[in-house]
mmCIF file of C-alpha atoms and ligand atoms in Angstrom:
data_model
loop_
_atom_site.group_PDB
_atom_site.id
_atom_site.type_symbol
_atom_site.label_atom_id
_atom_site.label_comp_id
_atom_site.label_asym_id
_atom_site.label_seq_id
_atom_site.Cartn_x
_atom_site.Cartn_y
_atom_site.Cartn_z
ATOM 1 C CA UNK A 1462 -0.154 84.038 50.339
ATOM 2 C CA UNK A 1463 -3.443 82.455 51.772
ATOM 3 C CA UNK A 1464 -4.652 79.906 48.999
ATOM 4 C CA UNK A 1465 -8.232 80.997 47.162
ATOM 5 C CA UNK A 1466 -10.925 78.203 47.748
ATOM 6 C CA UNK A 1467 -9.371 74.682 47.462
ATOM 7 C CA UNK A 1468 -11.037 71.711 45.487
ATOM 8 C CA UNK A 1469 -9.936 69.398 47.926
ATOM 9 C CA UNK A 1470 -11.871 66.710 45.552
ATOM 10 C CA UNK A 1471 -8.371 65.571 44.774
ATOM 11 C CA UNK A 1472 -7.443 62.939 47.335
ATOM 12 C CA UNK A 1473 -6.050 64.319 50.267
ATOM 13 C CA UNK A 1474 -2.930 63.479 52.151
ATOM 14 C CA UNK A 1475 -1.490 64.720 55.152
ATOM 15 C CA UNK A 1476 1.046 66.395 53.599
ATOM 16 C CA UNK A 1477 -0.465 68.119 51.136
ATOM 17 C CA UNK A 1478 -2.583 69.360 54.523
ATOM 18 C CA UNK A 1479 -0.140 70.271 56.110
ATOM 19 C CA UNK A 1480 1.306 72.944 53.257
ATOM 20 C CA UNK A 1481 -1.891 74.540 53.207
ATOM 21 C CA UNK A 1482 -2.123 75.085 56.713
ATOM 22 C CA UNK A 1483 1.688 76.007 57.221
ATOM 23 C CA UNK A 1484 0.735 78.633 54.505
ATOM 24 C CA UNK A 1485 -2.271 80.341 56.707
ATOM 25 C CA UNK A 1486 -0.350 80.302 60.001
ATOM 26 C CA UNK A 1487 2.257 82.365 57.784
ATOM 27 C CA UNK A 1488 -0.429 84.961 56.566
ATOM 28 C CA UNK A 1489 -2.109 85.130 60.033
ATOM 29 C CA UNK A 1490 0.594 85.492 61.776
ATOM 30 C CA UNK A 1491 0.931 89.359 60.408
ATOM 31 C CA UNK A 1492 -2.628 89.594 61.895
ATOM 32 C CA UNK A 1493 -1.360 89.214 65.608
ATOM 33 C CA UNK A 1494 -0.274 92.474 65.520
ATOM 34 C CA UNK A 1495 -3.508 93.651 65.265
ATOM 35 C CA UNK A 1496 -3.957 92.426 68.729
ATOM 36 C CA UNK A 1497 -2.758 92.983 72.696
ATOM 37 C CA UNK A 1498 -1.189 90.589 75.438
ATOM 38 C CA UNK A 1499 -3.795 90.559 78.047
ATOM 39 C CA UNK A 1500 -2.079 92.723 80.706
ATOM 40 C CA UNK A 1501 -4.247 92.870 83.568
ATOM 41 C CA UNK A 1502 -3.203 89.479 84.803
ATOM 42 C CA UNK A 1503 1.027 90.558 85.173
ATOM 43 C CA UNK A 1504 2.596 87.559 84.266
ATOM 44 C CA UNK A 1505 0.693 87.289 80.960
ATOM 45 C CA UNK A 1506 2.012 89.735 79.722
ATOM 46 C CA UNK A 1507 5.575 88.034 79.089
ATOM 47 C CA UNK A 1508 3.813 85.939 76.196
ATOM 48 C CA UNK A 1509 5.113 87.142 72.617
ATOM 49 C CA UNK A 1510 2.432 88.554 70.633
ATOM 50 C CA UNK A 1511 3.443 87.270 67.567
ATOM 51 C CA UNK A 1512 3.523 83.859 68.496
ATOM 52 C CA UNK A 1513 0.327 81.489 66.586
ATOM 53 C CA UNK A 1514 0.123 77.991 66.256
ATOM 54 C CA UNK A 1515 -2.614 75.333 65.870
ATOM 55 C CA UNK A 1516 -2.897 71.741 66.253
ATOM 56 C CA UNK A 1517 -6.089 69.974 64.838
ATOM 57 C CA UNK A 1518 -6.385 66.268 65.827
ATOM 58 C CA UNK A 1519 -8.769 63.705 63.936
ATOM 59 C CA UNK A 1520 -9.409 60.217 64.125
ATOM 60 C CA UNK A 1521 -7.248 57.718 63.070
ATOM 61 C CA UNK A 1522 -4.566 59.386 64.047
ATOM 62 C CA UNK A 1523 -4.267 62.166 61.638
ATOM 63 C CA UNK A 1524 -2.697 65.121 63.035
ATOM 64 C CA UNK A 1525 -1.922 69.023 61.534
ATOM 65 C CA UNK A 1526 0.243 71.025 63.532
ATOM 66 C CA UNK A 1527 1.798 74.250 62.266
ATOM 67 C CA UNK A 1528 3.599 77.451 63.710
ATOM 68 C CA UNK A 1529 4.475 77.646 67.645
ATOM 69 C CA UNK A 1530 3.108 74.327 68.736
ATOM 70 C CA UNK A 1531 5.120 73.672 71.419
ATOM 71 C CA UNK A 1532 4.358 76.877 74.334
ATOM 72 C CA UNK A 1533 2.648 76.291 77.099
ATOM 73 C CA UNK A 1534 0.297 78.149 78.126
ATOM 74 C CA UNK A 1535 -2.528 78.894 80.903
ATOM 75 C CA UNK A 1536 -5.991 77.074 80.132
ATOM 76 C CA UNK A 1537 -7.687 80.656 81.823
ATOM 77 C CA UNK A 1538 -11.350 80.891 80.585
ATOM 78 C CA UNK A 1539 -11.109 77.397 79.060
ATOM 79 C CA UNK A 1540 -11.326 75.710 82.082
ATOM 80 C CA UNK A 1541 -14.579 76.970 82.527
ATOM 81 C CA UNK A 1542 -15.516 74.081 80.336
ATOM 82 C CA UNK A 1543 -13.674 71.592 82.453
ATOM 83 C CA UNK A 1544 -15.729 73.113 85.689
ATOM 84 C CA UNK A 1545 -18.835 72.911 84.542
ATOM 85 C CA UNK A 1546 -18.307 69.011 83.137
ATOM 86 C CA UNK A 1547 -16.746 68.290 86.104
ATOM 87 C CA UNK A 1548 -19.422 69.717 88.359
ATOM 88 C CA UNK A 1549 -22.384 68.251 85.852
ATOM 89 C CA UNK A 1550 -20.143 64.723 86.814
ATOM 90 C CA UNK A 1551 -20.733 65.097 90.619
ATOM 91 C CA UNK A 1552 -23.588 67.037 91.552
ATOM 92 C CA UNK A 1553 -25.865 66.305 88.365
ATOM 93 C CA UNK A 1554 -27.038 68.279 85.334
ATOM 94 C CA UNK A 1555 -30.496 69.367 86.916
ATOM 95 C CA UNK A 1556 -28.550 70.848 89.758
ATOM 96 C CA UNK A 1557 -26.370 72.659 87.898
ATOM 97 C CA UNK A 1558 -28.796 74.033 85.470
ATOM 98 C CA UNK A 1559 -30.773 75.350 88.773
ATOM 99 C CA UNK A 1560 -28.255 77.203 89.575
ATOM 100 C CA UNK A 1561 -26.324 78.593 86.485
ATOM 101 C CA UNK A 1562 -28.543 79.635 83.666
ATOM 102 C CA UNK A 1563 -27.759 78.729 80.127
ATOM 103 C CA UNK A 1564 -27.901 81.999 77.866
ATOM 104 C CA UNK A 1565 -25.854 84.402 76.339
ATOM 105 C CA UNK A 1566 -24.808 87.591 78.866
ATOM 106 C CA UNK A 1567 -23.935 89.353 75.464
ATOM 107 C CA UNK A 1568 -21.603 91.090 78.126
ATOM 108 C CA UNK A 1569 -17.943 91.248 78.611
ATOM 109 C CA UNK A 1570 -16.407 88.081 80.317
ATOM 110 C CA UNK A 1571 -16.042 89.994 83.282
ATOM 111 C CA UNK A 1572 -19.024 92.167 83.669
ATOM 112 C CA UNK A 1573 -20.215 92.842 87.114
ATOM 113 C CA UNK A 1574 -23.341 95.237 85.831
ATOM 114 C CA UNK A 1575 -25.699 93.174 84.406
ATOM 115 C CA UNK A 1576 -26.186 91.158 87.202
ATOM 116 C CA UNK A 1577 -27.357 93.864 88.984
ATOM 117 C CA UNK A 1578 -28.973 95.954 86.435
ATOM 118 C CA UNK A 1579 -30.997 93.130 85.287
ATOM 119 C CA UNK A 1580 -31.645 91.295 88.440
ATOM 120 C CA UNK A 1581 -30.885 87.874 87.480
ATOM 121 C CA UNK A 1582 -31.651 84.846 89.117
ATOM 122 C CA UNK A 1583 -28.671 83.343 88.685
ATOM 123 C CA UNK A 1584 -25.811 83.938 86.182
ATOM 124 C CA UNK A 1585 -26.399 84.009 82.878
ATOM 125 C CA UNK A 1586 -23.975 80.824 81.681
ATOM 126 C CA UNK A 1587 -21.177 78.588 83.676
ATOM 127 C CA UNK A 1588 -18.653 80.445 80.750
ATOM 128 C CA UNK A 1589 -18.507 83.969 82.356
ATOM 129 C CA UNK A 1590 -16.828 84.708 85.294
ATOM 130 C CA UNK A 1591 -19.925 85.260 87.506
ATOM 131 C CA UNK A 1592 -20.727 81.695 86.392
ATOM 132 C CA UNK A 1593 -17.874 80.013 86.848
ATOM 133 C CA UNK A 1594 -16.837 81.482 90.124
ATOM 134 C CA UNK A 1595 -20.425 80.047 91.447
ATOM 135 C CA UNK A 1596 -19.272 76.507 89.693
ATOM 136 C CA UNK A 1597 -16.656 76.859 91.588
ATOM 137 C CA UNK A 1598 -18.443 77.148 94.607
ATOM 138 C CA UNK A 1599 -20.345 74.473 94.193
ATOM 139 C CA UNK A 1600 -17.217 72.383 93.376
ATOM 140 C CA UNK A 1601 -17.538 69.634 96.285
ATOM 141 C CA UNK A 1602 -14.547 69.879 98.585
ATOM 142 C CA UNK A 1603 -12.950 72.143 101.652
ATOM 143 C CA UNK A 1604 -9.830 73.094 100.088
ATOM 144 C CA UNK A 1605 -9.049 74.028 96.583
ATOM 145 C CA UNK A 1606 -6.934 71.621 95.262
ATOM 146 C CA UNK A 1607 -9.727 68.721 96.863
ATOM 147 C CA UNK A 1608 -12.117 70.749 94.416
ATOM 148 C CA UNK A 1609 -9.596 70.945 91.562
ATOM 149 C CA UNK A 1610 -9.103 67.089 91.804
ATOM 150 C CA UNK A 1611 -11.512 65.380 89.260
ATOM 151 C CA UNK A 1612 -10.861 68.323 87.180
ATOM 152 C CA UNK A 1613 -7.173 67.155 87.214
ATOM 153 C CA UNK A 1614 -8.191 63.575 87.135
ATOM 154 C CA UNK A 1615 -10.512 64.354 83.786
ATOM 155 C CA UNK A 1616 -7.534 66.133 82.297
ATOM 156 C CA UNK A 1617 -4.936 63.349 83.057
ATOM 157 C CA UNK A 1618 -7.331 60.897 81.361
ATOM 158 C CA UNK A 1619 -7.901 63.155 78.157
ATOM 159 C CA UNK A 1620 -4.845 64.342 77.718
ATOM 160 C CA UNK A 1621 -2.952 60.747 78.826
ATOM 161 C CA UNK A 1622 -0.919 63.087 81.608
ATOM 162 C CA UNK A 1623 -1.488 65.291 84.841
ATOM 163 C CA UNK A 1624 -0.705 68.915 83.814
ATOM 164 C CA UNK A 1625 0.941 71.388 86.179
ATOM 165 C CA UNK A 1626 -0.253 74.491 87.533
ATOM 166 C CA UNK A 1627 1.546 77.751 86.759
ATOM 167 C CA UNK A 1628 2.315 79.205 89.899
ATOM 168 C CA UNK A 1629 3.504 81.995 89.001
ATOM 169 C CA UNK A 1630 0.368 83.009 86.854
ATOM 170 C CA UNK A 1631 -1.644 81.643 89.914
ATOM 171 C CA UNK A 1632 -0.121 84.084 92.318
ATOM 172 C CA UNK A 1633 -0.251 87.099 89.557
ATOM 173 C CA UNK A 1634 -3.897 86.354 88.981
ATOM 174 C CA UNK A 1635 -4.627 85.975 92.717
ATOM 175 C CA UNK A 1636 -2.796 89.143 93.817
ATOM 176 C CA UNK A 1637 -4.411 91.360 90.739
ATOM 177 C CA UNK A 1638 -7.947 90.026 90.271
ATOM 178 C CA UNK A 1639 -10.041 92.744 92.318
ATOM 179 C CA UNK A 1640 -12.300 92.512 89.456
ATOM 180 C CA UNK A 1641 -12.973 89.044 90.535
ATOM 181 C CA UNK A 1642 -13.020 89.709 94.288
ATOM 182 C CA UNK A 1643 -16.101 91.966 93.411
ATOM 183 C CA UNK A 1644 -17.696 89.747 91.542
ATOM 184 C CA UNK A 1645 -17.707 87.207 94.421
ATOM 185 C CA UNK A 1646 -18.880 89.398 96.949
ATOM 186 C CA UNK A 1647 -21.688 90.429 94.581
ATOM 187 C CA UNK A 1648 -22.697 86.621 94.205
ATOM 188 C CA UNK A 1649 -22.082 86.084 97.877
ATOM 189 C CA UNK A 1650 -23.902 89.194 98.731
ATOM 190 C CA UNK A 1651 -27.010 87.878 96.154
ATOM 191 C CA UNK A 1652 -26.655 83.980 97.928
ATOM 192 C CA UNK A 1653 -25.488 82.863 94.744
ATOM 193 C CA UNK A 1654 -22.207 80.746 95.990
ATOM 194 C CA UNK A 1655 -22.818 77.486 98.017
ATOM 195 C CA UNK A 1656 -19.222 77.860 99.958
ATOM 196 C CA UNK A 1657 -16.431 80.055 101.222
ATOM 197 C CA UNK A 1658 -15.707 82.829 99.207
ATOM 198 C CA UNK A 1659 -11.898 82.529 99.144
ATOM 199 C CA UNK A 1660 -12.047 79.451 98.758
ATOM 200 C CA UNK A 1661 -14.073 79.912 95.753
ATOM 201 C CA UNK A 1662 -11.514 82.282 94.203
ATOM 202 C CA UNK A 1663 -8.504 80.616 95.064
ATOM 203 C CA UNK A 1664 -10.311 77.623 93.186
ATOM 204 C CA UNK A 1665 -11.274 79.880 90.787
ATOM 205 C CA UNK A 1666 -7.933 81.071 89.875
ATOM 206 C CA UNK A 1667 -6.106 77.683 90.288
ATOM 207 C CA UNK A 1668 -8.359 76.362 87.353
ATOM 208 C CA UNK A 1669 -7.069 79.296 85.016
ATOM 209 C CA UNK A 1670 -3.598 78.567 85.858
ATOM 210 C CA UNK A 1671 -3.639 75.097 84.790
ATOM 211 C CA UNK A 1672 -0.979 74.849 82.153
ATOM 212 C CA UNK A 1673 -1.261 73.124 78.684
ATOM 213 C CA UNK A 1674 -0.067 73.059 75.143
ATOM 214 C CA UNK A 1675 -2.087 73.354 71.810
ATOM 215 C CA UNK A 1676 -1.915 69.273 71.453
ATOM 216 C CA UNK A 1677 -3.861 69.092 74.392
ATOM 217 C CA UNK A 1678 -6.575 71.461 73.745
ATOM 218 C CA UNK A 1679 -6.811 69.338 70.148
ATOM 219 C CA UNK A 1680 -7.468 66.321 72.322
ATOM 220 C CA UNK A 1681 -10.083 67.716 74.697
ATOM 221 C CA UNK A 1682 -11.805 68.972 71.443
ATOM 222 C CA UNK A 1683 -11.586 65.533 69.988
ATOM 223 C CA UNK A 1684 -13.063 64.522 73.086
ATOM 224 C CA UNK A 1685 -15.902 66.837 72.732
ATOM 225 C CA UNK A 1686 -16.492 66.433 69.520
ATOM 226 C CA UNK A 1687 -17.152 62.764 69.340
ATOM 227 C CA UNK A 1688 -19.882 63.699 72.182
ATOM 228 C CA UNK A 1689 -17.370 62.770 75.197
ATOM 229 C CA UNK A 1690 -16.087 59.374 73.797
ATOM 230 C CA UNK A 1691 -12.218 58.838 73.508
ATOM 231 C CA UNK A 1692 -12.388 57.583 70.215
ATOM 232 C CA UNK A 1693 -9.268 54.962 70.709
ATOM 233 C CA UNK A 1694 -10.577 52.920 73.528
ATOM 234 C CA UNK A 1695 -14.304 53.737 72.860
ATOM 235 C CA UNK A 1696 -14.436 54.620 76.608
ATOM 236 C CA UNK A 1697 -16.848 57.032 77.755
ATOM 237 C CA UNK A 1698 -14.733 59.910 79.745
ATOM 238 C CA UNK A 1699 -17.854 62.275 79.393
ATOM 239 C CA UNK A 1700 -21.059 61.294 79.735
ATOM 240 C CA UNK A 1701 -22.648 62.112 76.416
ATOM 241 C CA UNK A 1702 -25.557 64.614 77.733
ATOM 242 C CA UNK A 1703 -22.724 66.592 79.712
ATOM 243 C CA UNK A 1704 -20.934 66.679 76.680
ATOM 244 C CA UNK A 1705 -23.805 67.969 74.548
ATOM 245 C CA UNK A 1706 -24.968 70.879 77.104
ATOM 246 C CA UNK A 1707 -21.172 71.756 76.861
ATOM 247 C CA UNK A 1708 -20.915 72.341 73.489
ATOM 248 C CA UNK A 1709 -24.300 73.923 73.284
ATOM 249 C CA UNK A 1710 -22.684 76.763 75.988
ATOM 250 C CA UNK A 1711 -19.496 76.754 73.903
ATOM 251 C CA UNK A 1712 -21.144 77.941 70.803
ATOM 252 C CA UNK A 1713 -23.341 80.620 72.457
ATOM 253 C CA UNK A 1714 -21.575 81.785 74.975
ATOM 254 C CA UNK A 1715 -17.554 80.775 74.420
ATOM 255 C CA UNK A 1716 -16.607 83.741 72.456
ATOM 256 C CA UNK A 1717 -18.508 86.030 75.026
ATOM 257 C CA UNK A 1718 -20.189 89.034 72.992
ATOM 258 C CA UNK A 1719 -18.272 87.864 69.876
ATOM 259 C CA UNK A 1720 -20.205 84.324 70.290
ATOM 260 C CA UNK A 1721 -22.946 85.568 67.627
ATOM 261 C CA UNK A 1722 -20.244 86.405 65.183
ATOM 262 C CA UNK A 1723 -17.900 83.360 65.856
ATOM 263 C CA UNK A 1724 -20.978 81.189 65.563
ATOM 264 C CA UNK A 1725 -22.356 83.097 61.883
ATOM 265 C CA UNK A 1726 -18.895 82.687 60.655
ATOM 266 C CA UNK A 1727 -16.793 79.693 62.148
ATOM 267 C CA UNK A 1728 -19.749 77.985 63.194
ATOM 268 C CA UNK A 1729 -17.877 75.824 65.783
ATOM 269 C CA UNK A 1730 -18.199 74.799 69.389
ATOM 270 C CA UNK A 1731 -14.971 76.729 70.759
ATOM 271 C CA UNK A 1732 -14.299 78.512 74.071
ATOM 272 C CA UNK A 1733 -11.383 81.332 74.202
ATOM 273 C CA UNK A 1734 -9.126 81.833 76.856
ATOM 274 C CA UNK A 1735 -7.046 85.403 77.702
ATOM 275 C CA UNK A 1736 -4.206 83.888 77.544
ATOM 276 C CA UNK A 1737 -4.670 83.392 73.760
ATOM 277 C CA UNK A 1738 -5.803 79.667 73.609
ATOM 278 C CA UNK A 1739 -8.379 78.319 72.184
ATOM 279 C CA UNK A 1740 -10.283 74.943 72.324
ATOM 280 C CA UNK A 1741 -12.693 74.068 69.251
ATOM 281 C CA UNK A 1742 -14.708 70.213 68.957
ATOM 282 C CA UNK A 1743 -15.433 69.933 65.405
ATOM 283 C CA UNK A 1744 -18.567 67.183 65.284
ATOM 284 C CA UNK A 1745 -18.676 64.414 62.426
ATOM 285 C CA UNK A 1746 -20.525 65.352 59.876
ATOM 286 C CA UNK A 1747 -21.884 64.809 56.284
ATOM 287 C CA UNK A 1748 -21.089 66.275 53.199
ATOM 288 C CA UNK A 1749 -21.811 65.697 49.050
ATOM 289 C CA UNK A 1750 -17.714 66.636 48.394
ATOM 290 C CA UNK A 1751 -14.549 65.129 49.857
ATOM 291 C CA UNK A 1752 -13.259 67.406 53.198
ATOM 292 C CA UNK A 1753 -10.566 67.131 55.384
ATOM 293 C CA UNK A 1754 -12.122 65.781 58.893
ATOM 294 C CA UNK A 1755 -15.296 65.180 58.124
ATOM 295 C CA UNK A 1756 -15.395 62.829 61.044
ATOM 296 C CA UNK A 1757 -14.644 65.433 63.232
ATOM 297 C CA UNK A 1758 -11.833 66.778 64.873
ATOM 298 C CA UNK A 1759 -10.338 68.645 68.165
ATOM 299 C CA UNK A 1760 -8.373 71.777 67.462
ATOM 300 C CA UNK A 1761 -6.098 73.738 69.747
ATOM 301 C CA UNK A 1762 -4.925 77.244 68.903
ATOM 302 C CA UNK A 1763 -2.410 79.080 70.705
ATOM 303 C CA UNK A 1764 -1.784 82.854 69.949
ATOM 304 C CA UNK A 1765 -1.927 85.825 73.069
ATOM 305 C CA UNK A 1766 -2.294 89.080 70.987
ATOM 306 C CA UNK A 1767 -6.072 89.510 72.127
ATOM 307 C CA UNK A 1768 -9.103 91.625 70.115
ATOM 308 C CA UNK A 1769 -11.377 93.746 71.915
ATOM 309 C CA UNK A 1770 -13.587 90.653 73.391
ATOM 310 C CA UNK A 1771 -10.626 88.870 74.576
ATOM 311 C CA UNK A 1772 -10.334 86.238 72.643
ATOM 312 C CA UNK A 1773 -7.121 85.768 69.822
ATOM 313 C CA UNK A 1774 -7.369 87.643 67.263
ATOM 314 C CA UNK A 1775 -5.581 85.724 64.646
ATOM 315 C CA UNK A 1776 -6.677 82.347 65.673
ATOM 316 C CA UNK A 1777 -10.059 83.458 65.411
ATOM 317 C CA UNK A 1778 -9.433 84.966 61.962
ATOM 318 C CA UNK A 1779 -7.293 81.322 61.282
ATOM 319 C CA UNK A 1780 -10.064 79.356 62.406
ATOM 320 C CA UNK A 1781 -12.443 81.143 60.363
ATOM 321 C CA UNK A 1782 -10.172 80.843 57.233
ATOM 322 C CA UNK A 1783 -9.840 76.804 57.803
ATOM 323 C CA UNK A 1784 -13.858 76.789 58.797
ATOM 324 C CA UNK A 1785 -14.613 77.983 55.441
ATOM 325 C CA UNK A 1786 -11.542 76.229 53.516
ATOM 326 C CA UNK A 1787 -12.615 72.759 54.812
ATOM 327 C CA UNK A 1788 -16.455 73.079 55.473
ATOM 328 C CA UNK A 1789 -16.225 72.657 58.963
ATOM 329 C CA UNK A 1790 -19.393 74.658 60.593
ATOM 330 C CA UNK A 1791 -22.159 72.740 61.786
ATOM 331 C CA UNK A 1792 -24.466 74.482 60.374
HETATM 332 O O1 DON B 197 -10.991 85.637 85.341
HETATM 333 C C1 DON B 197 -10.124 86.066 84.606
HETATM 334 O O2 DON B 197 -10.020 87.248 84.411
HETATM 335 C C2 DON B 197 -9.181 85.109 83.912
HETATM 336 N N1 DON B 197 -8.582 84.199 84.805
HETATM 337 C C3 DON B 197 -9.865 84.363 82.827
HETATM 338 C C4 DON B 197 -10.557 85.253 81.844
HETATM 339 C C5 DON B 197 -10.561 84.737 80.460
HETATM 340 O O3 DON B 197 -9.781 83.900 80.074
HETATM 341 C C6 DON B 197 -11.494 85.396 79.554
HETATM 342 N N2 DON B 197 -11.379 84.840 78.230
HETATM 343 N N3 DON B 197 -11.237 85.278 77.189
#
């Protein structure tokens, strides 16, 4: 059973952590049936719904992991994030921000309609599709994988390896997406993308097939957290305004139309992925009582049974329970 509210006044250890949180995966887990596979990309739907795990990484070392830590599993919408960084790294934040707006859609990830219906000048934020397909257009390179590159090279020095892609999800995404394929002639039709439609797309769907684990998504959170410092070398990896903008879209637009909600009661920079991840940068901060991570901390959540935004529903309903256990919102 899920603990009531802990006095964790009591001198912490890592163990005494780690039963607490081995306890909620337990409880949550039930919740995952109260979610779907995404099936509209083929190959995701293989993924077992009841899988849920989480790994939360904080300085010094300390590390929580609990339930199905070891899956891998398709970064999807979460390497929107990575786009947008990257593409703030070589073509500048003021260029960027010309050409991808920085609000809420308060639309599905996919929508097509509201560009149209309300005329925009350019998407609404780099973290729906219509945004990130025009990152990836503006991604400098011919081919996709020259785009993908500093992307890769970002991850490798994050995450201390190169990850693969999944080919097989690439091919099911490329071969299904028509809801993507509209999108990009809409923004090609409009003059929103700077290159080669399929080119775009295939770049497009190469980032979401990038595979990773939960420890890795802890890391990049770590990274964004401590405002794009690796916190073991002290070395810079994002530049620190990048970083900020990032979270800043992460909390208002990561959860799509559940980012109001997500925001009121997790109160965390996090972006969601369909293939159930989910990457959240928990920021140092101050507080009167003793909390676990109060100098921040990355967490990774893995767990594909989706709610009706498309984002996982019990690692949203496990993040919220550790938000409010351990005091974690920034608010
Ligand atoms: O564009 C798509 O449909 C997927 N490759 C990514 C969508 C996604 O992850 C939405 N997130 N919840």
């Amino acid at each position: 059973m899920v603990q009531g509210i802990a006095n964790w006044n009591t001198g912490q250890t890592q163990e005494w952590l780690q039963k607490y949180v081995d306890d909620w995966v337990a409880f949550y887990r039930k919740h995952t049936n109260d979610g779907e596979v995404a099936s509209y990309i083929p190959v995701l739907q293989q993924a077992d719904p009841n899988d849920l795990g989480i790994s939360i990484i904080g300085r010094n070392g300390m590390s929580i992991r609990s339930g199905d830590t070891e899956i891998p599993f398709t970064l999807q919408s979460i390497s929107k994030v990575l786009s947008f960084i990257v593409a703030c790294m070589e073509r500048g934040i003021s260029y960027m921000l010309d050409r991808v707006d920085v609000e809420p859609s308060g639309e599905a990830f996919n929508s097509i309609m509201h560009l149209e219906m309300r005329q925009v000048e350019k998407p609404f934020n780099p973290l729906i599709n219509a945004g990130a397909i025009t990152v990836a257009s503006i991604l400098p390179g011919k081919t996709s994988d020259k785009r993908l590159e500093p992307m890769f090279q970002l991850l490798e020095k994050i995450l201390g390896y190169r990850p693969d892609l999944n080919v097989d999800v690439y091919e099911s995404e490329r071969d299904s997406s028509m809801r993507n394929r509209a999108i990009g002639y809409y923004l090609l039709e409009v003059g929103f993308l700077e290159s080669d439609l399929n080119i775009t797309l295939e770049t497009y769907f190469k980032q979401c097939s990038i595979e990773v684990t939960i420890d890795d998504l802890a890391r990049i959170g770590m990274v964004l957290a401590n405002d794009g410092m690796d916190t073991k070398t002290g070395e810079e990896i994002i530049p620190r305004q990048v970083a900020r903008i990032t979270k800043v879209l992460m909390l208002t637009c990561g959860m799509y139309d559940a980012s109001g909600k997500f925001a009121t009661y997790v109160g965390i920079p996090a972006k969601s992925g369909v293939s159930g991840g989910i990457v959240a940068a928990v920021p140092p901060r101050v507080r009167d009582e003793i909390m676990p991570f109060t100098d921040g901390c990355g967490i990774g959540v893995y767990g594909p049974a989706l709610g009706d935004k498309g984002n996982s529903i019990a690692g949203i309903r496990l993040l919220r329970h550790i938000a409010n256990q351990w005091d974690l919102s920034i608010f």
